[in-house]
Coordinates of N, CA and C in Angstrom, one line a residue:
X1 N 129.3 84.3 -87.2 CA 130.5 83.7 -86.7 C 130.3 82.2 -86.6
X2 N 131.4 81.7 -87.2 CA 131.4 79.8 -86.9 C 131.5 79.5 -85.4
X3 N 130.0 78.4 -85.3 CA 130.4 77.9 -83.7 C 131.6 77.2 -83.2
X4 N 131.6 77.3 -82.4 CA 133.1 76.8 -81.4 C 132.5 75.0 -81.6
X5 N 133.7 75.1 -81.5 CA 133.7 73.1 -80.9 C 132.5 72.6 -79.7
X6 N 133.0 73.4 -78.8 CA 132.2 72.9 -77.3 C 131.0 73.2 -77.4
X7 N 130.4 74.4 -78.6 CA 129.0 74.6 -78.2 C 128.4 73.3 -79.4
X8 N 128.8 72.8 -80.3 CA 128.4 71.5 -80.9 C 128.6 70.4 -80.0
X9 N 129.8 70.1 -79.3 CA 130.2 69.1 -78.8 C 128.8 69.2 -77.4
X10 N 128.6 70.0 -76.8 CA 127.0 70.0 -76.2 C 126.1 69.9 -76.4
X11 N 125.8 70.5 -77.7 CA 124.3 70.1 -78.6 C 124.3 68.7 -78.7
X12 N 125.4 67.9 -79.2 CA 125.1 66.9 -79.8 C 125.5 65.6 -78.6
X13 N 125.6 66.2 -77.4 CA 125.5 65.3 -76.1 C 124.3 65.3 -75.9
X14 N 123.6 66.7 -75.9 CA 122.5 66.9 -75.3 C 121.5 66.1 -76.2
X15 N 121.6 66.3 -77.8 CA 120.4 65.5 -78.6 C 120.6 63.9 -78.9
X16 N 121.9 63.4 -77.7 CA 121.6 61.7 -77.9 C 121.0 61.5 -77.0
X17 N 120.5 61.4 -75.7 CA 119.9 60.7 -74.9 C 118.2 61.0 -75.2
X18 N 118.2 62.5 -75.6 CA 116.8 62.6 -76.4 C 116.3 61.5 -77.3
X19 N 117.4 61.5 -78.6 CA 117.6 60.4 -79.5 C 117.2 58.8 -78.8
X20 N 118.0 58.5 -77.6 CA 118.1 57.3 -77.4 C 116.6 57.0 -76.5
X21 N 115.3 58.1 -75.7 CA 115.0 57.9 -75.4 C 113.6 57.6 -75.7
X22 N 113.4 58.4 -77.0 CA 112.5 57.9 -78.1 C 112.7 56.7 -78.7
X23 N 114.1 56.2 -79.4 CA 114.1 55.3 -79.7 C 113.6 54.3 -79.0
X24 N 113.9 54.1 -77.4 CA 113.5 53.3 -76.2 C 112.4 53.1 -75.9
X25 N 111.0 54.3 -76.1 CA 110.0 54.5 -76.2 C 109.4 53.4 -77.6
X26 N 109.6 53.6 -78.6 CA 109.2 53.1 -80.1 C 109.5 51.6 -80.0
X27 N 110.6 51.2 -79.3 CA 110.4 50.0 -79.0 C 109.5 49.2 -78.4
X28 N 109.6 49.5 -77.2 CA 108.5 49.5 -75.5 C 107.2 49.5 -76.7
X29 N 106.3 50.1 -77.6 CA 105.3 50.6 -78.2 C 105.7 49.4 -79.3
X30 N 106.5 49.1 -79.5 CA 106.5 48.4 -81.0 C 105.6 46.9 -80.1
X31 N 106.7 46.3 -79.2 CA 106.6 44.9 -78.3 C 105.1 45.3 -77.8
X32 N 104.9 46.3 -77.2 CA 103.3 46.1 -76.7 C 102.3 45.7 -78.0
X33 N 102.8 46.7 -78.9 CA 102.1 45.9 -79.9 C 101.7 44.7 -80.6
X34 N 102.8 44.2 -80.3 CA 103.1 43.1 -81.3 C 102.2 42.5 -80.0
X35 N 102.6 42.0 -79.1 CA 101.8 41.4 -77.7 C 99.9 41.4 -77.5
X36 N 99.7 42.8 -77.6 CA 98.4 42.8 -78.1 C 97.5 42.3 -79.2
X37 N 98.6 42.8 -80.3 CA 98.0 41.8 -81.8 C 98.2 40.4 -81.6
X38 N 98.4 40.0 -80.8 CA 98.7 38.0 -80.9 C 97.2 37.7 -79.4
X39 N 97.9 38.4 -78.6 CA 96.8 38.3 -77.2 C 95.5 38.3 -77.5
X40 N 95.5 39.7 -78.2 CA 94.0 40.0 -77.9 C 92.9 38.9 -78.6
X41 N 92.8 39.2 -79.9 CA 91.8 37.9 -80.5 C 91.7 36.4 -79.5
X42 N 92.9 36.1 -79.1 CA 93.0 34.5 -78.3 C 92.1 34.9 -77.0
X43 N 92.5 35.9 -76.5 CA 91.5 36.1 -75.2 C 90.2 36.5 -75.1
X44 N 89.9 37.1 -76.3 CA 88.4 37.3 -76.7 C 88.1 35.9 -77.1
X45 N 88.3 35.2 -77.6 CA 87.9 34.1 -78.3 C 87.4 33.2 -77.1
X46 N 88.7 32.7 -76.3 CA 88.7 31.9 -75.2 C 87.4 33.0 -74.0
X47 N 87.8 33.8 -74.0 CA 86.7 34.1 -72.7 C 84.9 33.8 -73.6
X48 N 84.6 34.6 -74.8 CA 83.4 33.6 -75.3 C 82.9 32.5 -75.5
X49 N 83.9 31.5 -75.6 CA 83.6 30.3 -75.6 C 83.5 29.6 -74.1
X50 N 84.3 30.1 -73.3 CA 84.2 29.5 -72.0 C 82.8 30.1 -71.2
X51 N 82.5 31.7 -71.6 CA 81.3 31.6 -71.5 C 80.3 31.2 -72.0
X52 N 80.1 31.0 -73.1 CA 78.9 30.3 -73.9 C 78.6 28.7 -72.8
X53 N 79.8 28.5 -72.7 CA 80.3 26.9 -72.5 C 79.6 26.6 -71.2
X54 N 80.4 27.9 -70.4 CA 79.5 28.0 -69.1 C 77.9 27.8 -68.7
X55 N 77.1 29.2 -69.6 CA 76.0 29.2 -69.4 C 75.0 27.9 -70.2
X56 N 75.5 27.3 -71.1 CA 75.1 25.5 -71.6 C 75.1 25.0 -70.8
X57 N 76.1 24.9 -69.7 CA 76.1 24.2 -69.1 C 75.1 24.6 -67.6
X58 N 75.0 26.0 -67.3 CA 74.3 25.9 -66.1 C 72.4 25.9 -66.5
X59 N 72.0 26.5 -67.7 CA 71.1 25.9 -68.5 C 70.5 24.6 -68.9
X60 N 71.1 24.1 -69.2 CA 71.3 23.1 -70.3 C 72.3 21.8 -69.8
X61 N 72.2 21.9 -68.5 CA 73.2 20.5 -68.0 C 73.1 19.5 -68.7
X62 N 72.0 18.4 -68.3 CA 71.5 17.5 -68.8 C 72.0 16.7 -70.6
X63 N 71.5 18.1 -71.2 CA 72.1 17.8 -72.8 C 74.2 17.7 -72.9
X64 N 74.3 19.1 -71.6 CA 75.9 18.6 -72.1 C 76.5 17.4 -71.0
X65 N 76.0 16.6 -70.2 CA 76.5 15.5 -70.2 C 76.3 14.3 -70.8
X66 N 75.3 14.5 -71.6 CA 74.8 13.2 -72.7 C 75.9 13.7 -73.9
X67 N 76.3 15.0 -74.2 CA 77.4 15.6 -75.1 C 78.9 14.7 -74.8
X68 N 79.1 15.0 -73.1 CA 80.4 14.6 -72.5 C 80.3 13.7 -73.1
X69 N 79.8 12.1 -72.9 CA 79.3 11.0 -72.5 C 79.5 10.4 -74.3
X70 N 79.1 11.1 -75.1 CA 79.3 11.0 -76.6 C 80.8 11.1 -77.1
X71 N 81.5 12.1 -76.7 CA 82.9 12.4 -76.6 C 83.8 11.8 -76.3
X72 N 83.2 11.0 -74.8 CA 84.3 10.3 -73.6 C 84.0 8.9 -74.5
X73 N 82.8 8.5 -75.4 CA 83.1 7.6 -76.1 C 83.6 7.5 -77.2
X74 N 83.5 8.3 -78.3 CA 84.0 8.2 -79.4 C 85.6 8.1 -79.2
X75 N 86.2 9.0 -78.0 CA 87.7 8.8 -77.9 C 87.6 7.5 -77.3
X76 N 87.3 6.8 -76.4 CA 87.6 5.3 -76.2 C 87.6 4.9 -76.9
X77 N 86.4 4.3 -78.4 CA 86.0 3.5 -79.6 C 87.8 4.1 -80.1
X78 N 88.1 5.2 -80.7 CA 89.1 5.6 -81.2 C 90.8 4.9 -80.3
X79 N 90.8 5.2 -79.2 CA 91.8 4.9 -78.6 C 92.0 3.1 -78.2
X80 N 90.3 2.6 -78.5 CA 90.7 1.2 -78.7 C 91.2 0.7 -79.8
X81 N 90.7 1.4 -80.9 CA 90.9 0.6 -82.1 C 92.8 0.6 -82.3
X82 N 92.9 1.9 -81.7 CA 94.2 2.3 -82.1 C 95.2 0.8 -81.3
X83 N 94.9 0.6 -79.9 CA 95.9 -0.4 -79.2 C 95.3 -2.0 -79.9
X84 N 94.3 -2.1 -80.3 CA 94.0 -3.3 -80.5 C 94.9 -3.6 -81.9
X85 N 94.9 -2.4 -82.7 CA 95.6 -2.5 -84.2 C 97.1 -2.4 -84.0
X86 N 97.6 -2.0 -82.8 CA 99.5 -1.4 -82.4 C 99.3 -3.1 -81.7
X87 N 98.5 -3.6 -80.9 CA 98.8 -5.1 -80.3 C 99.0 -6.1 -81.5
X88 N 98.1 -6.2 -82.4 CA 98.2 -7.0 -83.5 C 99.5 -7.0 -84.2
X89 N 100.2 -5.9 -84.5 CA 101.5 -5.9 -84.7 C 102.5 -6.5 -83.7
X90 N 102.4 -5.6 -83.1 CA 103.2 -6.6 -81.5 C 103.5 -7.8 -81.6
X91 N 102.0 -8.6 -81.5 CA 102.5 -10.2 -81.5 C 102.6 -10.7 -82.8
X92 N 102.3 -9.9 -83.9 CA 103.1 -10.4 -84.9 C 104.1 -10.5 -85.1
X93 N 104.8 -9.2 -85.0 CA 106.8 -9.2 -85.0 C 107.3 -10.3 -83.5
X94 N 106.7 -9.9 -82.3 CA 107.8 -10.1 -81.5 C 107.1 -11.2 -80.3
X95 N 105.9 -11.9 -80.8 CA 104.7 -12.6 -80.3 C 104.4 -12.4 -78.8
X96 N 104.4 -11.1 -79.2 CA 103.1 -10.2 -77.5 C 102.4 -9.7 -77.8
X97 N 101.7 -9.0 -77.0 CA 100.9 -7.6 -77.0 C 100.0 -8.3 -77.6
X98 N 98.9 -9.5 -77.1 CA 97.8 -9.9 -77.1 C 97.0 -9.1 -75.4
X99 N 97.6 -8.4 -74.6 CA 97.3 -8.0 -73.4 C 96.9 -6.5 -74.2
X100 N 97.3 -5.8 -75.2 CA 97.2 -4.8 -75.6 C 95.8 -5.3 -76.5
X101 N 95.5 -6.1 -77.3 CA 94.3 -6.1 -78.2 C 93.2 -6.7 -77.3
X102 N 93.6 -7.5 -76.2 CA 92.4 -7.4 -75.3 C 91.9 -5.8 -74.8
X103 N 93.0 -5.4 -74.6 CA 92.7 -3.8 -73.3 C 92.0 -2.7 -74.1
X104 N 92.5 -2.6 -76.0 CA 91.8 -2.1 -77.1 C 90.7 -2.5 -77.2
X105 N 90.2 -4.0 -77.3 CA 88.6 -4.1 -77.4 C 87.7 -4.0 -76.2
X106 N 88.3 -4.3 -75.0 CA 87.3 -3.8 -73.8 C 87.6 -2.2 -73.9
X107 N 88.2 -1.3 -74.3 CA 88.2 0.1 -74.5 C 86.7 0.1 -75.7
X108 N 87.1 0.0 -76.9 CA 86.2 -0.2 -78.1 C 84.5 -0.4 -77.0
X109 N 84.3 -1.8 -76.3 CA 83.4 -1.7 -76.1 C 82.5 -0.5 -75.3
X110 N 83.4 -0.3 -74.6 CA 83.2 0.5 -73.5 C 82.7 2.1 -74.5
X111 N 83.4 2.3 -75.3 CA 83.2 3.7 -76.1 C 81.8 3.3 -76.2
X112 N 81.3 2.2 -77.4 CA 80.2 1.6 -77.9 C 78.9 1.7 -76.9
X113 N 79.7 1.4 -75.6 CA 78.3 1.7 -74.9 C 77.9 3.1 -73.8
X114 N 79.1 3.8 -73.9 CA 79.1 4.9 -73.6 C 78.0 5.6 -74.6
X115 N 78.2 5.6 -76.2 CA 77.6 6.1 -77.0 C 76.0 5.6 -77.1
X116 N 75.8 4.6 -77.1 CA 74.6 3.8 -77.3 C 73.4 4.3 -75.9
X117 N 74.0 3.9 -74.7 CA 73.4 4.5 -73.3 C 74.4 5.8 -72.7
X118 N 74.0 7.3 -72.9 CA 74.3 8.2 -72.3 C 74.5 8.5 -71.0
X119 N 72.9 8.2 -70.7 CA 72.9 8.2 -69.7 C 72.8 7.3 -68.3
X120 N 72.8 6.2 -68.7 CA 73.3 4.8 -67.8 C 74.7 4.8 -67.9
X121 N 75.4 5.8 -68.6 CA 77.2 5.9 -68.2 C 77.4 7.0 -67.4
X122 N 76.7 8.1 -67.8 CA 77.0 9.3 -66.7 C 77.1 8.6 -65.5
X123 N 75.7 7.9 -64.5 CA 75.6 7.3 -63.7 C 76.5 6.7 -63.1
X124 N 77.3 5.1 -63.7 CA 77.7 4.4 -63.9 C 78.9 5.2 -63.5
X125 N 80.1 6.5 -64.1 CA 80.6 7.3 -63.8 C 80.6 7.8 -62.5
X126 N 79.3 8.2 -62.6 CA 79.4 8.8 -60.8 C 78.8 8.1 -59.7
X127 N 78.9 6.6 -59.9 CA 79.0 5.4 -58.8 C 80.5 5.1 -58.9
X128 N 81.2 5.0 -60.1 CA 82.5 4.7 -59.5 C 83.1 6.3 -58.6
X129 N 82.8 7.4 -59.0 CA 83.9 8.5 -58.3 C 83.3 8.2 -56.9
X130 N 81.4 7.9 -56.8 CA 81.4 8.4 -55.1 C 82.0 6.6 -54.7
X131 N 82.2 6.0 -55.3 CA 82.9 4.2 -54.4 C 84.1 4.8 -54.0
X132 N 85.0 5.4 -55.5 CA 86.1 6.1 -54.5 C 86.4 7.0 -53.3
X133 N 85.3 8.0 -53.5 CA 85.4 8.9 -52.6 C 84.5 8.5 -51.1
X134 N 83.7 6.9 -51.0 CA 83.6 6.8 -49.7 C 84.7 6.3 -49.3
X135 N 86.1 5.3 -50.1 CA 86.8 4.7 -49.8 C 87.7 5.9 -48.8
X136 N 87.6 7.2 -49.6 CA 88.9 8.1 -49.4 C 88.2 8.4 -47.9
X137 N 86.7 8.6 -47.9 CA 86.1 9.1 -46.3 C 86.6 8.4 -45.4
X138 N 86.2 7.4 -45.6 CA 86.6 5.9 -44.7 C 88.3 5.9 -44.4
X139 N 89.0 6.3 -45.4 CA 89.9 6.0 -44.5 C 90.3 7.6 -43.3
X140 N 89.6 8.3 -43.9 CA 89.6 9.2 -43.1 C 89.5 9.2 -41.8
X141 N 88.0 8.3 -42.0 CA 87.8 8.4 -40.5 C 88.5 7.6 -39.2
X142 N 88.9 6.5 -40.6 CA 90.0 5.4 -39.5 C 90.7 6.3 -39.1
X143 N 91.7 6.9 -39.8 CA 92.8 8.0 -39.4 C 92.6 9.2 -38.2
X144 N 91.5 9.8 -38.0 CA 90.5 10.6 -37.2 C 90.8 9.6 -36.0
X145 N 90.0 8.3 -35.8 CA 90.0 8.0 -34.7 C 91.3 7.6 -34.0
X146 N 92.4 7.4 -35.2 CA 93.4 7.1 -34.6 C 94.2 8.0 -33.6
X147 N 94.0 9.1 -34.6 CA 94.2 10.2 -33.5 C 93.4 10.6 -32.3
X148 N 92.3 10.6 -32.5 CA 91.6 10.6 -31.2 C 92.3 9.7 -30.0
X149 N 92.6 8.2 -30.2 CA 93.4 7.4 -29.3 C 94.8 7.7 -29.3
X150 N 95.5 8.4 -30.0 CA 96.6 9.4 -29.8 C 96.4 10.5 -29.0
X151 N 95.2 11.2 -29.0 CA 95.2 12.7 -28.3 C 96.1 13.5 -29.3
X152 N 96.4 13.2 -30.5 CA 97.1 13.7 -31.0 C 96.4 14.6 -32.2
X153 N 97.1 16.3 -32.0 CA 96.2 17.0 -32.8 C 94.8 17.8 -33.3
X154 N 94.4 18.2 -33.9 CA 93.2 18.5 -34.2 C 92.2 17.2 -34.5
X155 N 91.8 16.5 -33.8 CA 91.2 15.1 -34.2 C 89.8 15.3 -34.4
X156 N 89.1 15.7 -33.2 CA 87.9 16.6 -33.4 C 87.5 16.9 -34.5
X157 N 88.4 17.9 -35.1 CA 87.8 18.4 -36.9 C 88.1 17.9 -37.7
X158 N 88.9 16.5 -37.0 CA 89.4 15.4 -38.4 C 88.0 14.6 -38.5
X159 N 87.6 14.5 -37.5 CA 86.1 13.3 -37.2 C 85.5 14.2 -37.5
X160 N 85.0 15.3 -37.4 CA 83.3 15.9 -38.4 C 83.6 15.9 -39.3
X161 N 84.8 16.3 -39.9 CA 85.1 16.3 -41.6 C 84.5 15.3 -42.4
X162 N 85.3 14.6 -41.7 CA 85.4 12.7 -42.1 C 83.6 12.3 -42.6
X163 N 83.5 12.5 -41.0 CA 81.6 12.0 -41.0 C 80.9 13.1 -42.0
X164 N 80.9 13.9 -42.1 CA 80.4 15.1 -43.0 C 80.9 14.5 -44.9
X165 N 81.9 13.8 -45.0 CA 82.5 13.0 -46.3 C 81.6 12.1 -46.8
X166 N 81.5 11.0 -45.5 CA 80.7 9.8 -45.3 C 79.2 10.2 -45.7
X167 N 78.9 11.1 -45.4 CA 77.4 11.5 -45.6 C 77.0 11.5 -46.8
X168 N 78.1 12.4 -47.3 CA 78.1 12.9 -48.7 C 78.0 11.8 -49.9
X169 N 79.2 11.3 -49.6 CA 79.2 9.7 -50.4 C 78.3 8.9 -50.3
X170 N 77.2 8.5 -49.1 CA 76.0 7.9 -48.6 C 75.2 8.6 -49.6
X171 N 74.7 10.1 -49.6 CA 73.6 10.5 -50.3 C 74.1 10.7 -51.7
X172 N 75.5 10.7 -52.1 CA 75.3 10.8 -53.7 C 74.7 9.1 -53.9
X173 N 75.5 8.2 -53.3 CA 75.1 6.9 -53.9 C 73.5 6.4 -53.9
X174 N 72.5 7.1 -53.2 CA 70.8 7.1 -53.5 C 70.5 8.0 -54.9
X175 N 71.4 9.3 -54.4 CA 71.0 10.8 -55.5 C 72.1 10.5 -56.5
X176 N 72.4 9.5 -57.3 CA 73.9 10.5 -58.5 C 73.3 11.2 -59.6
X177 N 72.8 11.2 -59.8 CA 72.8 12.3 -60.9 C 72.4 13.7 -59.8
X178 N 72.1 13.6 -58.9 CA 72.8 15.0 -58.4 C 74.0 15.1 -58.3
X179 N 74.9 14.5 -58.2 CA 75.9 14.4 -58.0 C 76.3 14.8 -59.3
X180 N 76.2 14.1 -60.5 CA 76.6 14.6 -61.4 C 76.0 16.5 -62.1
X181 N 74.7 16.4 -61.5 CA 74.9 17.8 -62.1 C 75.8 18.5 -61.1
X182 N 76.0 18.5 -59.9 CA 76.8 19.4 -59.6 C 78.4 19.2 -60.0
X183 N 79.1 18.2 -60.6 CA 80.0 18.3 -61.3 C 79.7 19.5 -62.1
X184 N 78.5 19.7 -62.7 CA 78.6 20.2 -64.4 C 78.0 21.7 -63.5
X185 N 77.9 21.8 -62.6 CA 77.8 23.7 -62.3 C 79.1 23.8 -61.8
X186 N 79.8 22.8 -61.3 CA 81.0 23.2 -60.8 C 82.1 23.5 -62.3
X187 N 81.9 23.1 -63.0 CA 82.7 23.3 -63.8 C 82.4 24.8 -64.9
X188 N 80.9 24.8 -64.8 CA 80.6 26.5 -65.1 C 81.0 27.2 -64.6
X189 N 80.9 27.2 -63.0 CA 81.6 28.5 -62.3 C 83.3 28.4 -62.8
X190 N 84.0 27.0 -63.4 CA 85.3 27.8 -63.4 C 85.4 27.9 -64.4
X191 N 85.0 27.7 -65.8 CA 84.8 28.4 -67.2 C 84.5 29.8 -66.9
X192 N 83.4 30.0 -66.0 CA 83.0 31.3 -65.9 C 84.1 32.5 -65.1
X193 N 85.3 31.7 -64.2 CA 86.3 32.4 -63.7 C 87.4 32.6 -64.5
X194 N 87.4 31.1 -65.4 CA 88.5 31.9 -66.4 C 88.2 33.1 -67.4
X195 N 86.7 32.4 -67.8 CA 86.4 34.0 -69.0 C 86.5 35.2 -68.2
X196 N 86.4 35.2 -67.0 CA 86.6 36.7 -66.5 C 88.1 37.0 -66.1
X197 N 88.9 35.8 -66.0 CA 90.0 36.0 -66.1 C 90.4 36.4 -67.2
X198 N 90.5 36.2 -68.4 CA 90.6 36.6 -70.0 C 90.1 38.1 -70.2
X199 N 89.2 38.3 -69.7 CA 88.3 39.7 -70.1 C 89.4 40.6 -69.5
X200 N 90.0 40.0 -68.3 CA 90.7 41.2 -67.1 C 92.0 41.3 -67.9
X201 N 92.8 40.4 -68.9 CA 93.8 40.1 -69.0 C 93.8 41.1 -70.7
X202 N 92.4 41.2 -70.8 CA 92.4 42.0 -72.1 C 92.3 43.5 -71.8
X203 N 91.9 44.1 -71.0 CA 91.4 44.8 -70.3 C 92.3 45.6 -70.3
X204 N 93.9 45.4 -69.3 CA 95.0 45.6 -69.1 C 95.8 45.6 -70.3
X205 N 96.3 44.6 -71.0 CA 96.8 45.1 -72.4 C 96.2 46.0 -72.8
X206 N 95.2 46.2 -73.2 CA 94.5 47.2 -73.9 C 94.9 48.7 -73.2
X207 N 94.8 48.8 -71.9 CA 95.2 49.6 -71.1 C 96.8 50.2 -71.6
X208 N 98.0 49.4 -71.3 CA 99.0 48.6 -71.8 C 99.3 49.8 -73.1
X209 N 98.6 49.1 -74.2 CA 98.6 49.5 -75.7 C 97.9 51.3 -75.7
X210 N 97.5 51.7 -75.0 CA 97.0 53.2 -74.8 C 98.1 54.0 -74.3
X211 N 99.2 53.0 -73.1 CA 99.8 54.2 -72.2 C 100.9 54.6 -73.4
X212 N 101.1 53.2 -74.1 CA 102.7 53.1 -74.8 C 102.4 54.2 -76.1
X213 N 101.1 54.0 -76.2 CA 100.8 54.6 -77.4 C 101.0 56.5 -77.6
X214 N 100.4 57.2 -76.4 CA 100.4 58.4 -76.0 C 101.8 58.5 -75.4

C-alpha cells in the first residue's frame, strides 16, 4: 500500500534536524580544524624558541648580553644613517633638518660604540636605568615623608618601600652588572612563562580537535 501524506510529511521533519545537526557538527570540525592547522606549528615554534632563548640566557647570560649589545647597535648605526640621510634632504628642499643629521650621527656613533665595547655599554646601560630608578626612589621618599607630616594614609609602608628602593639603587650602582644579569634571568623566567603558555594553548586545541573530531 502507498504511504499516506502525514507518514512522509513526519519522516521528512523528523530527518531535517538530524540533517541539520550533522551539518552543524562538520562545520564546528571543519573551523577547529582550520584553527589548529594555522595555531599549532606557530605555537610549537614560539614555545621552542622562547625556550631555547630562555635557557641561553639563564646559562649563558654573559654571551647574550654582549649579543643584546651587538643588536641594540647595529639598529642605532642603521637608524642613524637612515635620519642623517632623511635630514640631508630636509635641508636641502626646505633648509632644515640639520637637527635631524646631527641626532643621525650621534645615533651612528653611539651604535659604533655599542658594537666596538660590549661590554662597557651593558654597564653604561645599567648606570643610566639605576640614575633613573634612584631618581624614581627619591622621590618616593619625599612623597612618604610628606605623608608622614600629613598623618595621612599608609605612610609607614610608603617609607620602607622607598628606603628598601634607595638601597637597591645604592648597591646596583657599586654591583651593575648584577644588576644587569638579573635583567637577563628576569627575562628567562618570562620567555619561560610564555613557552609554557604556548605549550597549554596547544595542548587544548589539540584537545579541541579530538572532541570535534569523535
Amino acid at each position: 500500500m502507498p504511504r499516506s501524506k502525514k507518514t512522509e510529511t513526519k519522516q521528512s521533519v523528523r530527518a531535517k534536524p538530524v540533517r541539520s545537526r550533522r551539518s552543524h557538527t562538520n562545520l564546528v570540525a571543519a573551523s577547529v580544524q582550520r584553527l589548529y592547522n594555522k595555531s599549532a606549528p606557530l605555537l610549537i615554534c614560539e614555545a621552542l624558541l622562547f625556550g631555547v632563548a630562555a635557557f641561553l640566557m639563564v646559562f649563558r647570560p654573559v654571551s647574550i648580553l654582549t649579543a643584546l649589545m651587538y643588536v641594540i647597535g647595529v639598529a642605532l648605526v642603521l637608524f642613524g644613517l637612515y635620519r642623517t640621510v632623511a635630514g640631508f634632504v630636509v635641508s636641502r628642499d626646505a633648509g632644515g633638518g640639520w637637527f635631524d643629521v646631527l641626532f643621525g650621527l650621534i645615533n651612528v656613533v653611539l651604535g659604533v660604540l655599542f658594537c666596538m665595547f660590549p661590554a662597557g655599554s651593558v654597564i653604561s646601560m645599567v648606570y643610566i636605568f639605576v640614575v633613573l630608578f634612584l631618581f624614581k626612589s627619591l622621590r618616593a621618599l619625599v612623597f612618604s615623608i610628606n605623608m608622614i607630616r600629613a598623618k595621612f594614609g599608609h605612610y609607614w609602608m610608603d617609607l620602607i618601600i622607598s628606603i628598601i628602593l634607595i638601597a637597591l639603587a645604592v648597591i646596583l650602582l657599586f654591583y651593575p652588572m648584577a644588576g644587569a644579569l638579573v635583567m637577563v634571568y628576569y627575562l628567562a623566567v618570562a620567555l619561560l612563562l610564555y613557552a609554557a603558555a604556548d605549550v597549554y594553548m596547544y595542548i587544548e586545541i589539540l584537545r579541541l580537535k579530538r572532541l570535534t573530531a569523535d
